[in-house]
Amino acid sequence: MAVPAANFRMQVIAINEGLKKIERKDTILLQDNRNKIMSVVLPAYNEEAMLLKTAETLKKILQKEKIEYELVFVDDGSKDSTWKRIEEAAGADCQVRGVHFSRNFGKEAAIFAGLASASGDCVAVMDCDLQHPPAALVEMYRLWEEGYEVVEGVKKSRGKESALHRASAGMFYKLMSKATSIDMSRASDFKLLDRRAVEVLLEMPERNAFFRAMSSWIGFQSTTVEFDVQEREAGESKWSTKSLIQYAITNIVGYSAAPMQVVTGAGVVVFLLGIVLGIQTLIRYFSGHAVEGFTTVILLLLLLGSIIMISLGIIGYYISRIYEEVKGRPRYIISKRI
Ligand code: UDP
Ligand code: MG
């Protein structure tokens, strides 16, 4: 009696295996036949003037190019009627989605929230003010179709800026390029990433993310698309000099321990100076004309005091950043979705 039962079991297993094979083939066919969707993530902070125009322009261009799309607007806690505009855009087009933050968390947080909400096979990130030309977006999509997994927009020209802004941006990017060993001088947040690259970025746990550098750091097969920064048609730039300096410091510290090595460097310099001065003082003492007066002491105290304070400040800043990371608070808080 045992033999037929075993036979029967073997047959059942064979049938199951066959069914699984058919099922696998079907899913592969389904995946291949399905049209690829591009998600476009648009961080928006006080962009009521530009929002509908941006949605409309993107829709027109992508439809013309027969690219299936999804627009993900992330309202970074705007104080104007940006969210209302997003609701209007979503009402007019089912391809538009919106995420609303409980307060302003910054552009980086908005980008990451957009990446997490996007469902496309590839995800592009662009500014909500049309300063990143939509034509370049189409070019990026075509490159992605050719098999590139990370397509980075690089600035051919920086658009209109003051000389001071240009000079400080230049210095910031020089430091950042050193810190990350990636050429950042023309980098922008205008990028298109394959789903795989997006998953990798979303798995990176750091609170203080710097999208521009992280998307290059992850590697993958990448290429670049050059674009000219357009002029802002309406609304205004959200960056004040203070916020740009803050942004530069945050990102340099987030990416590099070089400032701490500066502390060591300063220590070495002071030590060498100490040896020279020490020898000179001793020689003068033994030759009968000892250094006099408080002037030398005061100068030395001031010099040492300031170097020690600056060094403590640098180390303290790193400790505060470790503290921020250890707290493990969320990068952003979403209060509404549409
Ligand atoms: N942005 C944001 N949160 C902020 C500041 C800016 O989401 O706290 C968005 C803004 O709405 C825009 C993009 O980031 O879509 C770039 O900002 P902006 O145009 O002000 O910068 P600029 O082009 O002057 O560098
Ligand atoms: Mg802009």
Coordinates of C-alpha atoms in Angstrom, one line a residue, residues 37-259:
I37 CA 6.3 54.8 -14.5
M38 CA 8.5 57.7 -13.6
S39 CA 7.8 59.5 -10.3
V40 CA 8.8 63.1 -10.1
V41 CA 9.5 64.3 -6.5
L42 CA 9.0 68.1 -6.0
P43 CA 9.9 69.6 -2.7
A44 CA 7.8 72.7 -2.2
Y45 CA 8.1 75.4 0.5
N46 CA 6.0 78.5 0.0
E47 CA 5.6 77.8 -3.7
E48 CA 1.9 78.8 -4.2
A49 CA 3.0 81.1 -7.1
M50 CA 4.7 78.3 -9.0
L51 CA 3.0 75.1 -8.1
L52 CA 0.1 74.8 -10.6
K53 CA 2.3 76.1 -13.4
T54 CA 4.9 73.5 -12.6
A55 CA 2.4 70.7 -12.5
E56 CA 0.8 71.8 -15.7
T57 CA 4.2 72.2 -17.6
L58 CA 5.4 68.8 -16.5
K59 CA 2.1 67.1 -17.4
K60 CA 2.2 68.6 -20.9
I61 CA 5.8 67.6 -21.6
L62 CA 5.6 64.1 -20.2
Q63 CA 2.3 63.4 -22.0
K64 CA 3.8 64.6 -25.2
E65 CA 6.8 62.3 -24.8
K66 CA 4.4 59.4 -23.9
I67 CA 6.1 58.9 -20.5
E68 CA 3.8 57.5 -17.8
Y69 CA 4.4 59.7 -14.7
E70 CA 3.4 60.4 -11.2
L71 CA 4.1 63.8 -9.5
V72 CA 4.8 63.7 -5.8
F73 CA 4.6 67.2 -4.3
V74 CA 6.1 67.4 -0.8
D75 CA 4.8 70.5 1.1
D76 CA 7.6 71.3 3.5
G77 CA 5.3 73.0 6.1
S78 CA 4.6 76.0 3.9
K79 CA 3.1 79.1 5.4
D80 CA 1.2 80.1 2.3
S81 CA -1.5 78.2 0.3
T82 CA 0.9 75.7 -1.3
W83 CA -1.1 72.8 0.2
K84 CA -4.3 74.1 -1.3
R85 CA -2.6 74.4 -4.7
I86 CA -1.4 70.8 -4.3
E87 CA -5.0 69.7 -3.5
E88 CA -6.2 71.5 -6.6
A89 CA -3.5 69.9 -8.8
A90 CA -4.4 66.5 -7.4
G91 CA -8.1 67.1 -8.0
A92 CA -7.4 67.9 -11.6
D93 CA -5.0 65.0 -12.3
C94 CA -5.1 61.6 -10.6
Q95 CA -1.4 61.3 -11.4
V96 CA -0.6 64.0 -8.8
R97 CA 0.0 63.1 -5.1
G98 CA 0.9 65.3 -2.2
V99 CA 2.5 64.9 1.2
H100 CA 2.2 67.6 3.9
F101 CA 4.8 68.0 6.7
S102 CA 3.7 69.1 10.1
R103 CA 6.2 71.9 10.0
N104 CA 9.2 73.1 7.9
F105 CA 11.8 70.3 8.0
G106 CA 14.1 71.5 5.1
K107 CA 14.6 70.5 1.5
E108 CA 16.6 67.4 2.3
A109 CA 13.8 65.9 4.5
A110 CA 11.3 66.8 1.8
I111 CA 13.3 65.0 -0.8
F112 CA 13.6 61.8 1.3
A113 CA 9.8 61.9 2.1
G114 CA 9.2 62.1 -1.6
L115 CA 11.5 59.2 -2.4
A116 CA 9.7 57.2 0.3
S117 CA 6.2 58.0 -1.1
A118 CA 7.1 57.5 -4.8
S119 CA 6.1 54.3 -6.4
G120 CA 7.6 54.6 -9.9
D121 CA 10.2 52.4 -11.5
C122 CA 12.5 55.4 -11.5
V123 CA 12.3 58.5 -9.4
A124 CA 13.4 62.0 -10.4
V125 CA 13.9 64.8 -8.0
M126 CA 13.5 68.4 -9.2
D127 CA 12.9 71.9 -7.8
C128 CA 9.3 73.1 -7.8
D129 CA 10.2 76.5 -9.3
L130 CA 11.0 75.2 -12.9
Q131 CA 14.6 76.3 -12.4
H132 CA 15.5 72.8 -13.4
P133 CA 14.4 72.6 -17.1
P134 CA 11.7 69.8 -17.7
A135 CA 13.4 69.1 -21.1
A136 CA 16.4 67.8 -19.2
L137 CA 14.0 65.5 -17.3
V138 CA 13.0 63.8 -20.5
E139 CA 16.7 63.4 -21.4
M140 CA 17.3 61.8 -18.1
Y141 CA 14.4 59.4 -18.5
R142 CA 15.8 58.3 -21.9
L143 CA 19.2 57.6 -20.4
W144 CA 17.5 55.6 -17.7
E145 CA 15.7 53.5 -20.4
E146 CA 19.2 52.8 -21.9
G147 CA 20.1 51.2 -18.6
Y148 CA 21.7 53.9 -16.4
E149 CA 20.7 53.7 -12.8
V150 CA 21.7 57.1 -11.6
V151 CA 21.4 60.1 -13.9
E152 CA 22.8 63.3 -12.3
G153 CA 21.9 66.8 -13.5
V154 CA 25.0 69.0 -13.5
K155 CA 24.9 72.8 -13.8
K156 CA 26.3 74.1 -17.0
S157 CA 25.8 77.6 -15.7
R158 CA 24.7 78.7 -12.3
G159 CA 22.1 81.2 -13.4
K160 CA 21.9 84.7 -12.0
E161 CA 23.7 85.1 -8.6
S162 CA 25.6 87.7 -6.7
A163 CA 29.4 87.6 -6.9
L164 CA 29.6 87.0 -3.1
H165 CA 27.1 84.1 -3.4
R166 CA 29.0 82.6 -6.3
A167 CA 32.4 82.9 -4.4
S168 CA 31.0 81.3 -1.2
A169 CA 29.2 78.5 -3.1
G170 CA 32.6 77.9 -4.9
M171 CA 34.4 77.6 -1.5
F172 CA 31.7 75.3 -0.1
Y173 CA 31.8 73.0 -3.0
K174 CA 35.6 72.8 -2.9
L175 CA 35.5 71.8 0.7
M176 CA 32.6 69.3 0.0
S177 CA 34.5 67.8 -3.0
K178 CA 37.6 67.2 -0.7
A179 CA 35.4 65.8 2.0
T180 CA 33.5 63.4 -0.2
S181 CA 36.1 62.7 -2.9
I182 CA 33.3 63.4 -5.4
D183 CA 33.5 66.4 -7.7
M184 CA 30.6 68.5 -6.3
S185 CA 31.4 71.9 -8.0
R186 CA 28.5 71.6 -10.4
A187 CA 26.3 69.1 -8.5
S188 CA 22.6 69.8 -8.0
D189 CA 19.6 68.1 -6.5
F190 CA 18.2 67.5 -10.0
K191 CA 18.6 63.7 -10.5
L192 CA 16.9 60.6 -11.7
L193 CA 17.4 57.3 -9.8
D194 CA 16.4 53.8 -10.6
R195 CA 14.2 52.1 -8.0
R196 CA 17.2 50.0 -6.8
A197 CA 19.2 53.2 -6.0
V198 CA 16.1 54.7 -4.3
E199 CA 15.8 51.6 -2.0
V200 CA 19.5 51.8 -1.1
L201 CA 19.2 55.5 -0.2
L202 CA 16.1 54.9 1.9
E203 CA 17.9 52.3 3.9
M204 CA 20.7 54.7 4.9
P205 CA 19.9 55.5 8.5
E206 CA 21.5 58.9 9.0
R207 CA 19.2 61.8 10.2
N208 CA 21.2 64.5 8.6
A209 CA 21.1 63.4 5.0
F210 CA 22.7 65.3 2.1
F211 CA 21.0 64.0 -1.0
R212 CA 23.4 65.5 -3.5
A213 CA 26.4 63.7 -2.1
M214 CA 24.6 60.5 -1.0
S215 CA 23.3 59.8 -4.5
S216 CA 26.8 59.9 -5.9
W217 CA 28.3 58.0 -3.0
I218 CA 26.1 55.0 -3.5
G219 CA 27.7 54.3 -6.9
F220 CA 25.6 52.3 -9.5
Q221 CA 25.9 52.8 -13.2
S222 CA 25.7 56.6 -13.5
T223 CA 25.9 59.3 -16.1
T224 CA 25.3 63.1 -16.2
V225 CA 23.0 65.5 -18.0
E226 CA 24.1 69.1 -18.3
F227 CA 21.5 71.8 -17.8
D228 CA 21.3 75.6 -17.5
V229 CA 19.8 76.9 -14.3
Q230 CA 16.7 78.8 -15.4
E231 CA 15.6 82.0 -13.8
R232 CA 12.9 81.8 -11.2
E233 CA 9.6 83.1 -12.7
A234 CA 7.7 83.7 -9.5
G235 CA 8.1 83.5 -5.8
E236 CA 11.6 83.9 -4.2
S237 CA 14.6 81.9 -3.2
K238 CA 14.2 80.4 0.2
W239 CA 17.9 80.7 1.0
S240 CA 19.2 83.5 3.1
T241 CA 22.9 84.0 3.6
K242 CA 22.5 82.7 7.2
S243 CA 20.7 79.5 6.1
L244 CA 23.3 78.9 3.4
I245 CA 26.2 79.1 5.9
Q246 CA 24.2 76.8 8.3
Y247 CA 23.6 74.4 5.4
A248 CA 27.3 74.4 4.5
I249 CA 28.5 73.7 8.0
T250 CA 25.9 71.0 8.6
N251 CA 26.9 69.2 5.4
I252 CA 30.7 69.5 5.8
V253 CA 30.5 68.2 9.4
G254 CA 28.0 65.5 8.2
Y255 CA 30.4 64.3 5.6
S256 CA 33.9 64.9 6.9
A257 CA 36.1 64.7 10.0
A258 CA 38.6 67.1 8.5
P259 CA 37.7 70.0 10.8

